Tab-separated table of C-alpha atoms in Angstrom:
chain	number	residue	atom	x	y	z
U	1	UNK	CA	-0.382	-16.254	17.593
U	2	UNK	CA	2.329	-18.804	18.322
U	3	UNK	CA	4.220	-17.713	15.217
U	4	UNK	CA	4.396	-14.167	16.542
U	5	UNK	CA	5.671	-15.366	19.916
U	6	UNK	CA	8.438	-17.352	18.272
U	7	UNK	CA	9.307	-14.478	15.940
U	8	UNK	CA	9.423	-12.091	18.902
U	9	UNK	CA	11.703	-14.424	20.855
U	10	UNK	CA	14.015	-14.736	17.859
U	11	UNK	CA	14.032	-10.979	17.368
U	12	UNK	CA	14.912	-10.404	21.017
U	13	UNK	CA	17.863	-12.761	20.602
U	14	UNK	CA	19.011	-10.801	17.530
U	15	UNK	CA	18.802	-7.564	19.505
U	16	UNK	CA	20.767	-9.070	22.402
U	17	UNK	CA	23.462	-10.332	20.061
U	18	UNK	CA	23.613	-6.965	18.291
U	19	UNK	CA	24.003	-5.105	21.574
U	20	UNK	CA	26.703	-7.560	22.683
U	21	UNK	CA	28.559	-6.974	19.414
U	22	UNK	CA	28.357	-3.202	19.810
U	23	UNK	CA	29.703	-3.463	23.357
U	24	UNK	CA	32.470	-5.898	22.371
U	25	UNK	CA	33.589	-3.587	19.556
U	26	UNK	CA	33.556	-0.571	21.898
U	27	UNK	CA	30.881	1.200	19.885
U	28	UNK	CA	28.774	1.577	23.023
U	29	UNK	CA	29.337	0.832	26.690
U	30	UNK	CA	27.028	-1.214	28.857
U	31	UNK	CA	26.581	1.901	30.991
U	32	UNK	CA	25.358	3.862	27.943
U	33	UNK	CA	22.137	1.873	28.154
U	34	UNK	CA	19.320	2.887	30.494
U	35	UNK	CA	19.547	1.165	33.907
U	36	UNK	CA	16.430	-0.911	33.206
U	37	UNK	CA	17.937	-2.185	29.939
U	38	UNK	CA	21.221	-2.989	31.706
U	39	UNK	CA	19.385	-5.076	34.296
U	40	UNK	CA	17.341	-6.943	31.694
U	41	UNK	CA	20.394	-7.725	29.579
U	42	UNK	CA	22.345	-8.989	32.590
U	43	UNK	CA	19.392	-11.120	33.690
U	44	UNK	CA	19.053	-12.695	30.247
U	45	UNK	CA	22.814	-13.280	29.984
U	46	UNK	CA	22.756	-15.032	33.342
U	47	UNK	CA	19.811	-17.189	32.334
U	48	UNK	CA	21.425	-18.093	29.015
U	49	UNK	CA	24.670	-18.937	30.774
U	50	UNK	CA	22.896	-21.235	33.228
U	51	UNK	CA	20.952	-22.937	30.457
U	52	UNK	CA	24.031	-23.506	28.308
U	53	UNK	CA	25.875	-24.832	31.364
U	54	UNK	CA	23.044	-27.233	32.087
U	55	UNK	CA	23.022	-28.428	28.484
U	56	UNK	CA	26.766	-29.085	28.677
U	57	UNK	CA	26.372	-31.476	31.594
U	58	UNK	CA	28.677	-34.036	29.988
U	59	UNK	CA	31.441	-31.509	29.454
U	60	UNK	CA	33.901	-31.672	26.622
U	61	UNK	CA	35.859	-34.717	27.756
U	62	UNK	CA	36.040	-36.865	24.619
U	63	UNK	CA	37.062	-39.923	26.638
U	64	UNK	CA	33.395	-40.328	27.515
U	65	UNK	CA	32.587	-41.215	23.915
């Protein structure tokens, strides 16, 4: 069962990235999506942003090395 969970999580990420690409290339607009999908995408983007910010706690200042 764990394999399916991981595969599903990876597939969701692929879908998110695909939707982002379509929006970036002006193929679709964010507002073309149903309101529930818009909310879910924005929630996941916010969570990903916070996680990546937390992982970059040392910043990019090379003087630290």
